[in-house]
């Protein structure tokens, strides 16, 4: 299993899933008797208290009714609005201008980089499709100080964003194709990890498309032919091509903005 705090057990067509977080345990099953059996085993082995039906966990407020299970973070949202002084704010498409060019400030004090991530939340509505699509992109030599490129990778399940990150690449890319090829390779690693993690929950994803707007990347991922513009690319990045050939992922064209 990818997650060593996750435990599952199957009995015929039924499944119980147990998730541990520090000293808290949550569990659920498709069959009530499996929950009762697990509760008895835990009571017999350990000194513990049963909190009953799950209604609050790690900041999530949970409501279970006949129509489904509903999650909300109203308490968390109100706390975040107050913490960041956003009670009277107006909605914006993006927290900052996408055209802003950043340079390194050697004299400024370090800031808490986790605050921005703390302002961004996730929403997982019920009946969300598990159809997964990943978008990978990169600029070329966008950092004006060291001329390294910055990649961005975004994962959608259905039409909902479930994971995202942007990070500067560790090596200089000679071309746009190389920068975006490296980004697509990182996206491939993310896809393979996600596919393996979801298997633990008895969810299996087939071929996951990685969307890319660079034709050179798409051609390079499907063909082993090398020429003067790509032969310098490190072998490790051809991990992408290998997984395309195995059918684990596909690289598909998406239009540029």
PDB file of C-alpha atoms in Angstrom:
ATOM      1  CA  UNK A   1       0.000   0.000   0.000  1.00  0.00           C
ATOM      2  CA  UNK A   2       1.092   3.589  -0.666  1.00  0.00           C
ATOM      3  CA  UNK A   3      -0.438   4.856   2.603  1.00  0.00           C
ATOM      4  CA  UNK A   4       0.835   2.849   5.590  1.00  0.00           C
ATOM      5  CA  UNK A   5      -1.905   4.315   7.826  1.00  0.00           C
ATOM      6  CA  UNK A   6      -4.665   2.876   5.623  1.00  0.00           C
ATOM      7  CA  UNK A   7      -6.042  -0.639   6.133  1.00  0.00           C
ATOM      8  CA  UNK A   8      -8.676  -2.457   4.118  1.00  0.00           C
ATOM      9  CA  UNK A   9     -10.402  -5.803   4.295  1.00  0.00           C
ATOM     10  CA  UNK A  10     -12.691  -7.496   1.795  1.00  0.00           C
ATOM     11  CA  UNK A  11     -15.330 -10.066   2.561  1.00  0.00           C
ATOM     12  CA  UNK A  12     -17.149 -11.292  -0.547  1.00  0.00           C
ATOM     13  CA  UNK A  13     -18.316  -8.107  -2.283  1.00  0.00           C
ATOM     14  CA  UNK A  14     -18.110  -5.970   0.870  1.00  0.00           C
ATOM     15  CA  UNK A  15     -15.254  -3.739   1.968  1.00  0.00           C
ATOM     16  CA  UNK A  16     -14.171  -2.050   5.186  1.00  0.00           C
ATOM     17  CA  UNK A  17     -11.685   0.843   5.133  1.00  0.00           C
ATOM     18  CA  UNK A  18      -9.812   1.933   8.256  1.00  0.00           C
ATOM     19  CA  UNK A  19      -7.788   5.148   8.313  1.00  0.00           C
ATOM     20  CA  UNK A  20      -5.513   6.112  11.220  1.00  0.00           C
ATOM     21  CA  UNK A  21      -4.371   9.643  12.001  1.00  0.00           C
ATOM     22  CA  UNK A  22      -2.118   9.899  15.089  1.00  0.00           C
ATOM     23  CA  UNK A  23      -4.406   8.484  17.812  1.00  0.00           C
ATOM     24  CA  UNK A  24      -7.675   8.876  15.887  1.00  0.00           C
ATOM     25  CA  UNK A  25      -9.269   6.107  13.852  1.00  0.00           C
ATOM     26  CA  UNK A  26     -12.065   6.464  11.335  1.00  0.00           C
ATOM     27  CA  UNK A  27     -13.605   3.514   9.548  1.00  0.00           C
ATOM     28  CA  UNK A  28     -16.486   2.712   7.284  1.00  0.00           C
ATOM     29  CA  UNK A  29     -17.862  -0.252   5.420  1.00  0.00           C
ATOM     30  CA  UNK A  30     -20.406  -1.274   2.843  1.00  0.00           C
ATOM     31  CA  UNK A  31     -21.742  -3.764   5.436  1.00  0.00           C
ATOM     32  CA  UNK A  32     -22.676  -2.804   8.997  1.00  0.00           C
ATOM     33  CA  UNK A  33     -21.619  -6.161  10.469  1.00  0.00           C
ATOM     34  CA  UNK A  34     -18.019  -5.528   9.373  1.00  0.00           C
ATOM     35  CA  UNK A  35     -18.014  -2.237  11.307  1.00  0.00           C
ATOM     36  CA  UNK A  36     -19.432  -3.976  14.379  1.00  0.00           C
ATOM     37  CA  UNK A  37     -16.821  -6.739  14.143  1.00  0.00           C
ATOM     38  CA  UNK A  38     -13.976  -4.236  13.849  1.00  0.00           C
ATOM     39  CA  UNK A  39     -15.277  -2.215  16.822  1.00  0.00           C
ATOM     40  CA  UNK A  40     -15.390  -5.333  19.008  1.00  0.00           C
ATOM     41  CA  UNK A  41     -11.841  -6.363  18.046  1.00  0.00           C
ATOM     42  CA  UNK A  42     -10.483  -2.907  18.896  1.00  0.00           C
ATOM     43  CA  UNK A  43     -12.355  -2.772  22.220  1.00  0.00           C
ATOM     44  CA  UNK A  44     -10.985  -6.190  23.183  1.00  0.00           C
ATOM     45  CA  UNK A  45      -7.382  -5.276  22.351  1.00  0.00           C
ATOM     46  CA  UNK A  46      -7.109  -1.598  23.340  1.00  0.00           C
ATOM     47  CA  UNK A  47      -8.468   0.892  25.823  1.00  0.00           C
ATOM     48  CA  UNK A  48     -10.411   3.298  23.666  1.00  0.00           C
ATOM     49  CA  UNK A  49     -13.653   5.244  23.410  1.00  0.00           C
ATOM     50  CA  UNK A  50     -16.144   5.110  20.565  1.00  0.00           C
ATOM     51  CA  UNK A  51     -17.301   8.558  19.410  1.00  0.00           C
ATOM     52  CA  UNK A  52     -20.183   7.227  17.341  1.00  0.00           C
ATOM     53  CA  UNK A  53     -21.085   8.236  13.819  1.00  0.00           C
ATOM     54  CA  UNK A  54     -18.463  10.504  12.291  1.00  0.00           C
ATOM     55  CA  UNK A  55     -19.562  14.142  12.233  1.00  0.00           C
ATOM     56  CA  UNK A  56     -16.276  16.054  12.641  1.00  0.00           C
ATOM     57  CA  UNK A  57     -12.713  15.111  11.656  1.00  0.00           C
ATOM     58  CA  UNK A  58      -9.579  17.182  11.008  1.00  0.00           C
ATOM     59  CA  UNK A  59     -11.538  20.382  10.438  1.00  0.00           C
ATOM     60  CA  UNK A  60     -14.179  18.736   8.259  1.00  0.00           C
ATOM     61  CA  UNK A  61     -17.803  18.870   9.345  1.00  0.00           C
ATOM     62  CA  UNK A  62     -19.573  15.741   8.118  1.00  0.00           C
ATOM     63  CA  UNK A  63     -23.271  15.039   7.731  1.00  0.00           C
ATOM     64  CA  UNK A  64     -24.461  11.529   6.872  1.00  0.00           C
ATOM     65  CA  UNK A  65     -28.023  11.158   5.632  1.00  0.00           C
ATOM     66  CA  UNK A  66     -29.895   8.711   3.435  1.00  0.00           C
ATOM     67  CA  UNK A  67     -29.106  10.648   0.263  1.00  0.00           C
ATOM     68  CA  UNK A  68     -25.359  10.581   0.848  1.00  0.00           C
ATOM     69  CA  UNK A  69     -22.453  11.927   2.892  1.00  0.00           C
ATOM     70  CA  UNK A  70     -21.880  15.683   2.866  1.00  0.00           C
ATOM     71  CA  UNK A  71     -18.725  17.544   3.851  1.00  0.00           C
ATOM     72  CA  UNK A  72     -18.321  21.215   4.631  1.00  0.00           C
ATOM     73  CA  UNK A  73     -15.684  23.462   6.191  1.00  0.00           C
ATOM     74  CA  UNK A  74     -17.815  26.412   7.217  1.00  0.00           C
ATOM     75  CA  UNK A  75     -16.041  26.754  10.573  1.00  0.00           C
ATOM     76  CA  UNK A  76     -12.634  26.578   8.901  1.00  0.00           C
ATOM     77  CA  UNK A  77     -13.639  29.076   6.199  1.00  0.00           C
ATOM     78  CA  UNK A  78     -14.839  31.614   8.774  1.00  0.00           C
ATOM     79  CA  UNK A  79     -11.604  31.201  10.725  1.00  0.00           C
ATOM     80  CA  UNK A  80      -9.506  31.698   7.560  1.00  0.00           C
ATOM     81  CA  UNK A  81     -11.473  34.812   6.569  1.00  0.00           C
ATOM     82  CA  UNK A  82     -10.793  36.280   9.999  1.00  0.00           C
ATOM     83  CA  UNK A  83      -7.133  35.212  10.085  1.00  0.00           C
ATOM     84  CA  UNK A  84      -6.301  36.764   6.707  1.00  0.00           C
ATOM     85  CA  UNK A  85      -8.590  39.799   7.060  1.00  0.00           C
ATOM     86  CA  UNK A  86     -10.907  38.727   4.242  1.00  0.00           C
ATOM     87  CA  UNK A  87     -14.305  39.153   5.931  1.00  0.00           C
ATOM     88  CA  UNK A  88     -15.192  42.122   3.694  1.00  0.00           C
ATOM     89  CA  UNK A  89     -13.268  41.006   0.623  1.00  0.00           C
ATOM     90  CA  UNK A  90     -14.664  40.629  -2.881  1.00  0.00           C
ATOM     91  CA  UNK A  91     -14.052  37.503  -4.998  1.00  0.00           C
ATOM     92  CA  UNK A  92     -11.190  37.538  -7.508  1.00  0.00           C
ATOM     93  CA  UNK A  93     -10.285  35.083 -10.256  1.00  0.00           C
ATOM     94  CA  UNK A  94      -6.698  34.889  -8.996  1.00  0.00           C
ATOM     95  CA  UNK A  95      -5.086  36.260  -5.816  1.00  0.00           C
ATOM     96  CA  UNK A  96      -2.437  38.169  -7.788  1.00  0.00           C
ATOM     97  CA  UNK A  97      -1.744  39.374 -11.301  1.00  0.00           C
ATOM     98  CA  UNK A  98      -0.496  36.557 -13.519  1.00  0.00           C
ATOM     99  CA  UNK A  99       1.739  39.057 -15.388  1.00  0.00           C
ATOM    100  CA  UNK A 100       3.783  40.028 -12.321  1.00  0.00           C
ATOM    101  CA  UNK A 101       7.503  39.306 -12.756  1.00  0.00           C
ATOM    102  CA  UNK A 102       9.241  38.363  -9.505  1.00  0.00           C
ATOM    103  CA  UNK A 103      12.898  38.930  -8.717  1.00  0.00           C
ATOM    104  CA  UNK A 104      14.990  37.770  -5.781  1.00  0.00           C
ATOM    105  CA  UNK A 105      15.092  40.107  -2.769  1.00  0.00           C
ATOM    106  CA  UNK A 106      18.276  39.451  -0.770  1.00  0.00           C
ATOM    107  CA  UNK A 107      17.495  42.005   1.954  1.00  0.00           C
ATOM    108  CA  UNK A 108      13.865  41.211   2.758  1.00  0.00           C
ATOM    109  CA  UNK A 109      12.995  38.979   5.710  1.00  0.00           C
ATOM    110  CA  UNK A 110      11.824  35.463   4.912  1.00  0.00           C
ATOM    111  CA  UNK A 111       8.049  35.025   4.805  1.00  0.00           C
ATOM    112  CA  UNK A 112       5.898  32.063   5.803  1.00  0.00           C
ATOM    113  CA  UNK A 113       5.346  30.316   2.466  1.00  0.00           C
ATOM    114  CA  UNK A 114       2.661  28.067   3.984  1.00  0.00           C
ATOM    115  CA  UNK A 115       0.237  30.955   4.534  1.00  0.00           C
ATOM    116  CA  UNK A 116      -0.691  31.191   0.855  1.00  0.00           C
ATOM    117  CA  UNK A 117      -1.364  27.450   0.699  1.00  0.00           C
ATOM    118  CA  UNK A 118      -3.458  27.792   3.857  1.00  0.00           C
ATOM    119  CA  UNK A 119      -5.678  30.333   2.116  1.00  0.00           C
ATOM    120  CA  UNK A 120      -6.517  27.914  -0.674  1.00  0.00           C
ATOM    121  CA  UNK A 121      -9.084  25.217   0.134  1.00  0.00           C
ATOM    122  CA  UNK A 122     -10.391  22.044  -1.476  1.00  0.00           C
ATOM    123  CA  UNK A 123     -14.030  21.171  -2.128  1.00  0.00           C
ATOM    124  CA  UNK A 124     -15.072  17.592  -2.902  1.00  0.00           C
ATOM    125  CA  UNK A 125     -18.785  17.430  -3.822  1.00  0.00           C
ATOM    126  CA  UNK A 126     -20.717  14.154  -3.798  1.00  0.00           C
ATOM    127  CA  UNK A 127     -21.006  12.042  -6.937  1.00  0.00           C
ATOM    128  CA  UNK A 128     -17.798  13.508  -8.333  1.00  0.00           C
ATOM    129  CA  UNK A 129     -16.587  11.622 -11.402  1.00  0.00           C
ATOM    130  CA  UNK A 130     -13.283   9.785 -10.948  1.00  0.00           C
ATOM    131  CA  UNK A 131     -12.294  10.469 -14.565  1.00  0.00           C
ATOM    132  CA  UNK A 132      -8.822  11.951 -14.084  1.00  0.00           C
ATOM    133  CA  UNK A 133      -7.035  14.464 -16.303  1.00  0.00           C
ATOM    134  CA  UNK A 134      -3.660  16.076 -15.615  1.00  0.00           C
ATOM    135  CA  UNK A 135      -2.389  19.333 -17.111  1.00  0.00           C
ATOM    136  CA  UNK A 136       1.356  20.007 -17.333  1.00  0.00           C
ATOM    137  CA  UNK A 137       2.994  23.228 -18.452  1.00  0.00           C
ATOM    138  CA  UNK A 138       6.231  25.144 -18.099  1.00  0.00           C
ATOM    139  CA  UNK A 139       7.674  28.479 -19.063  1.00  0.00           C
ATOM    140  CA  UNK A 140      11.187  28.675 -20.502  1.00  0.00           C
ATOM    141  CA  UNK A 141      13.969  30.475 -18.621  1.00  0.00           C
ATOM    142  CA  UNK A 142      11.344  32.482 -16.766  1.00  0.00           C
ATOM    143  CA  UNK A 143      13.537  33.238 -13.746  1.00  0.00           C
ATOM    144  CA  UNK A 144      15.452  36.412 -14.565  1.00  0.00           C
ATOM    145  CA  UNK A 145      18.178  35.604 -12.019  1.00  0.00           C
ATOM    146  CA  UNK A 146      19.294  32.055 -12.898  1.00  0.00           C
ATOM    147  CA  UNK A 147      17.230  31.572 -16.120  1.00  0.00           C
ATOM    148  CA  UNK A 148      15.693  28.338 -14.879  1.00  0.00           C
ATOM    149  CA  UNK A 149      12.172  27.340 -15.924  1.00  0.00           C
ATOM    150  CA  UNK A 150       9.130  26.927 -13.710  1.00  0.00           C
ATOM    151  CA  UNK A 151       6.673  24.072 -14.127  1.00  0.00           C
ATOM    152  CA  UNK A 152       3.033  23.826 -13.116  1.00  0.00           C
ATOM    153  CA  UNK A 153       1.025  20.594 -12.752  1.00  0.00           C
ATOM    154  CA  UNK A 154      -2.707  20.398 -12.061  1.00  0.00           C
ATOM    155  CA  UNK A 155      -4.838  17.293 -11.503  1.00  0.00           C
ATOM    156  CA  UNK A 156      -8.598  17.164 -12.022  1.00  0.00           C
ATOM    157  CA  UNK A 157     -10.986  14.395 -11.023  1.00  0.00           C
ATOM    158  CA  UNK A 158     -14.147  15.079 -12.980  1.00  0.00           C
ATOM    159  CA  UNK A 159     -14.317  18.865 -13.288  1.00  0.00           C
ATOM    160  CA  UNK A 160     -12.853  19.497  -9.840  1.00  0.00           C
ATOM    161  CA  UNK A 161      -9.253  20.431  -9.074  1.00  0.00           C
ATOM    162  CA  UNK A 162      -7.823  17.959  -6.539  1.00  0.00           C
ATOM    163  CA  UNK A 163      -4.089  18.696  -6.519  1.00  0.00           C
ATOM    164  CA  UNK A 164      -1.756  21.309  -7.918  1.00  0.00           C
ATOM    165  CA  UNK A 165       1.749  22.663  -7.534  1.00  0.00           C
ATOM    166  CA  UNK A 166       4.221  24.973  -9.214  1.00  0.00           C
ATOM    167  CA  UNK A 167       7.974  24.636  -8.766  1.00  0.00           C
ATOM    168  CA  UNK A 168      11.157  25.885 -10.349  1.00  0.00           C
ATOM    169  CA  UNK A 169      13.113  23.209 -12.187  1.00  0.00           C
ATOM    170  CA  UNK A 170      16.507  22.252 -10.791  1.00  0.00           C
ATOM    171  CA  UNK A 171      18.378  22.270 -14.122  1.00  0.00           C
ATOM    172  CA  UNK A 172      18.546  24.720 -16.989  1.00  0.00           C
ATOM    173  CA  UNK A 173      16.469  23.806 -20.037  1.00  0.00           C
ATOM    174  CA  UNK A 174      17.940  24.675 -23.417  1.00  0.00           C
ATOM    175  CA  UNK A 175      14.579  24.820 -25.184  1.00  0.00           C
ATOM    176  CA  UNK A 176      10.856  25.184 -24.498  1.00  0.00           C
ATOM    177  CA  UNK A 177      10.385  21.555 -25.542  1.00  0.00           C
ATOM    178  CA  UNK A 178      12.905  20.372 -22.966  1.00  0.00           C
ATOM    179  CA  UNK A 179      11.339  22.480 -20.185  1.00  0.00           C
ATOM    180  CA  UNK A 180       7.861  21.153 -20.950  1.00  0.00           C
ATOM    181  CA  UNK A 181       9.108  17.578 -21.407  1.00  0.00           C
ATOM    182  CA  UNK A 182      10.578  17.685 -17.886  1.00  0.00           C
ATOM    183  CA  UNK A 183       7.276  19.057 -16.592  1.00  0.00           C
ATOM    184  CA  UNK A 184       5.334  16.258 -18.300  1.00  0.00           C
ATOM    185  CA  UNK A 185       7.693  13.689 -16.779  1.00  0.00           C
ATOM    186  CA  UNK A 186       6.973  15.068 -13.306  1.00  0.00           C
ATOM    187  CA  UNK A 187       3.248  14.912 -14.093  1.00  0.00           C
ATOM    188  CA  UNK A 188       3.701  11.257 -15.058  1.00  0.00           C
ATOM    189  CA  UNK A 189       5.262  10.538 -11.661  1.00  0.00           C
ATOM    190  CA  UNK A 190       2.272  12.195  -9.973  1.00  0.00           C
ATOM    191  CA  UNK A 191      -0.177  10.119 -12.032  1.00  0.00           C
ATOM    192  CA  UNK A 192       1.525   6.821 -11.214  1.00  0.00           C
ATOM    193  CA  UNK A 193       1.531   7.637  -7.492  1.00  0.00           C
ATOM    194  CA  UNK A 194      -2.157   8.596  -7.603  1.00  0.00           C
ATOM    195  CA  UNK A 195      -3.131   5.446  -9.484  1.00  0.00           C
ATOM    196  CA  UNK A 196      -1.350   3.293  -6.919  1.00  0.00           C
ATOM    197  CA  UNK A 197      -2.838   5.197  -3.975  1.00  0.00           C
ATOM    198  CA  UNK A 198      -6.388   4.838  -5.315  1.00  0.00           C
ATOM    199  CA  UNK A 199      -5.974   1.071  -5.685  1.00  0.00           C
ATOM    200  CA  UNK A 200      -5.820   0.972  -1.868  1.00  0.00           C
ATOM    201  CA  UNK A 201      -9.388   2.321  -1.918  1.00  0.00           C
ATOM    202  CA  UNK A 202     -10.408  -0.243  -4.536  1.00  0.00           C
ATOM    203  CA  UNK A 203     -10.530   2.456  -7.237  1.00  0.00           C
ATOM    204  CA  UNK A 204      -8.675   1.708 -10.457  1.00  0.00           C
ATOM    205  CA  UNK A 205      -7.801   4.279 -13.098  1.00  0.00           C
ATOM    206  CA  UNK A 206      -6.960   3.237 -16.635  1.00  0.00           C
ATOM    207  CA  UNK A 207      -4.996   5.360 -19.081  1.00  0.00           C
ATOM    208  CA  UNK A 208      -4.747   8.874 -17.572  1.00  0.00           C
ATOM    209  CA  UNK A 209      -4.263  11.665 -20.136  1.00  0.00           C
ATOM    210  CA  UNK A 210      -1.645  14.345 -19.514  1.00  0.00           C
ATOM    211  CA  UNK A 211      -2.592  17.474 -21.411  1.00  0.00           C
ATOM    212  CA  UNK A 212       0.262  19.457 -22.956  1.00  0.00           C
ATOM    213  CA  UNK A 213       0.360  22.392 -25.386  1.00  0.00           C
ATOM    214  CA  UNK A 214       3.770  21.591 -26.877  1.00  0.00           C
ATOM    215  CA  UNK A 215       3.780  19.461 -30.035  1.00  0.00           C
ATOM    216  CA  UNK A 216       7.471  18.655 -29.610  1.00  0.00           C
ATOM    217  CA  UNK A 217       6.771  17.057 -26.220  1.00  0.00           C
ATOM    218  CA  UNK A 218       3.961  14.956 -27.653  1.00  0.00           C
ATOM    219  CA  UNK A 219       6.140  13.757 -30.549  1.00  0.00           C
ATOM    220  CA  UNK A 220       9.094  13.047 -28.251  1.00  0.00           C
ATOM    221  CA  UNK A 221       6.922  11.045 -25.835  1.00  0.00           C
ATOM    222  CA  UNK A 222       5.747   8.757 -28.628  1.00  0.00           C
ATOM    223  CA  UNK A 223       8.872   8.352 -30.744  1.00  0.00           C
ATOM    224  CA  UNK A 224      12.391   7.232 -29.720  1.00  0.00           C
ATOM    225  CA  UNK A 225      13.914   9.133 -32.652  1.00  0.00           C
ATOM    226  CA  UNK A 226      16.456  11.698 -31.473  1.00  0.00           C
ATOM    227  CA  UNK A 227      17.851  14.665 -33.339  1.00  0.00           C
ATOM    228  CA  UNK A 228      20.157  17.572 -32.590  1.00  0.00           C
ATOM    229  CA  UNK A 229      17.544  19.530 -30.606  1.00  0.00           C
ATOM    230  CA  UNK A 230      16.620  16.725 -28.199  1.00  0.00           C
ATOM    231  CA  UNK A 231      19.544  14.296 -27.943  1.00  0.00           C
ATOM    232  CA  UNK A 232      20.971  16.216 -24.958  1.00  0.00           C
ATOM    233  CA  UNK A 233      17.875  15.537 -22.783  1.00  0.00           C
ATOM    234  CA  UNK A 234      18.790  13.332 -19.837  1.00  0.00           C
ATOM    235  CA  UNK A 235      17.773   9.668 -19.984  1.00  0.00           C
ATOM    236  CA  UNK A 236      15.765   9.924 -16.735  1.00  0.00           C
ATOM    237  CA  UNK A 237      13.233  12.178 -18.432  1.00  0.00           C
ATOM    238  CA  UNK A 238      12.439   9.439 -20.980  1.00  0.00           C
ATOM    239  CA  UNK A 239      10.648   7.712 -18.097  1.00  0.00           C
ATOM    240  CA  UNK A 240       7.701   9.604 -19.611  1.00  0.00           C
ATOM    241  CA  UNK A 241       8.018   7.874 -22.992  1.00  0.00           C
ATOM    242  CA  UNK A 242       8.348   4.472 -21.321  1.00  0.00           C
ATOM    243  CA  UNK A 243       5.042   4.892 -19.493  1.00  0.00           C
ATOM    244  CA  UNK A 244       3.302   6.125 -22.641  1.00  0.00           C
ATOM    245  CA  UNK A 245       4.421   2.952 -24.407  1.00  0.00           C
ATOM    246  CA  UNK A 246       3.192   0.814 -21.506  1.00  0.00           C
ATOM    247  CA  UNK A 247      -0.249   2.451 -21.680  1.00  0.00           C
ATOM    248  CA  UNK A 248      -0.139   3.870 -18.157  1.00  0.00           C
ATOM    249  CA  UNK A 249      -0.626   7.421 -19.463  1.00  0.00           C
ATOM    250  CA  UNK A 250      -1.151   9.247 -22.726  1.00  0.00           C
ATOM    251  CA  UNK A 251       0.062  12.680 -23.817  1.00  0.00           C
ATOM    252  CA  UNK A 252      -2.613  14.718 -25.534  1.00  0.00           C
ATOM    253  CA  UNK A 253      -2.704  18.140 -27.144  1.00  0.00           C
ATOM    254  CA  UNK A 254      -4.399  21.069 -25.438  1.00  0.00           C
ATOM    255  CA  UNK A 255      -4.638  24.519 -26.989  1.00  0.00           C
ATOM    256  CA  UNK A 256      -2.472  27.306 -25.595  1.00  0.00           C
ATOM    257  CA  UNK A 257      -4.121  30.334 -24.023  1.00  0.00           C
TER     258      UNK A 257
END
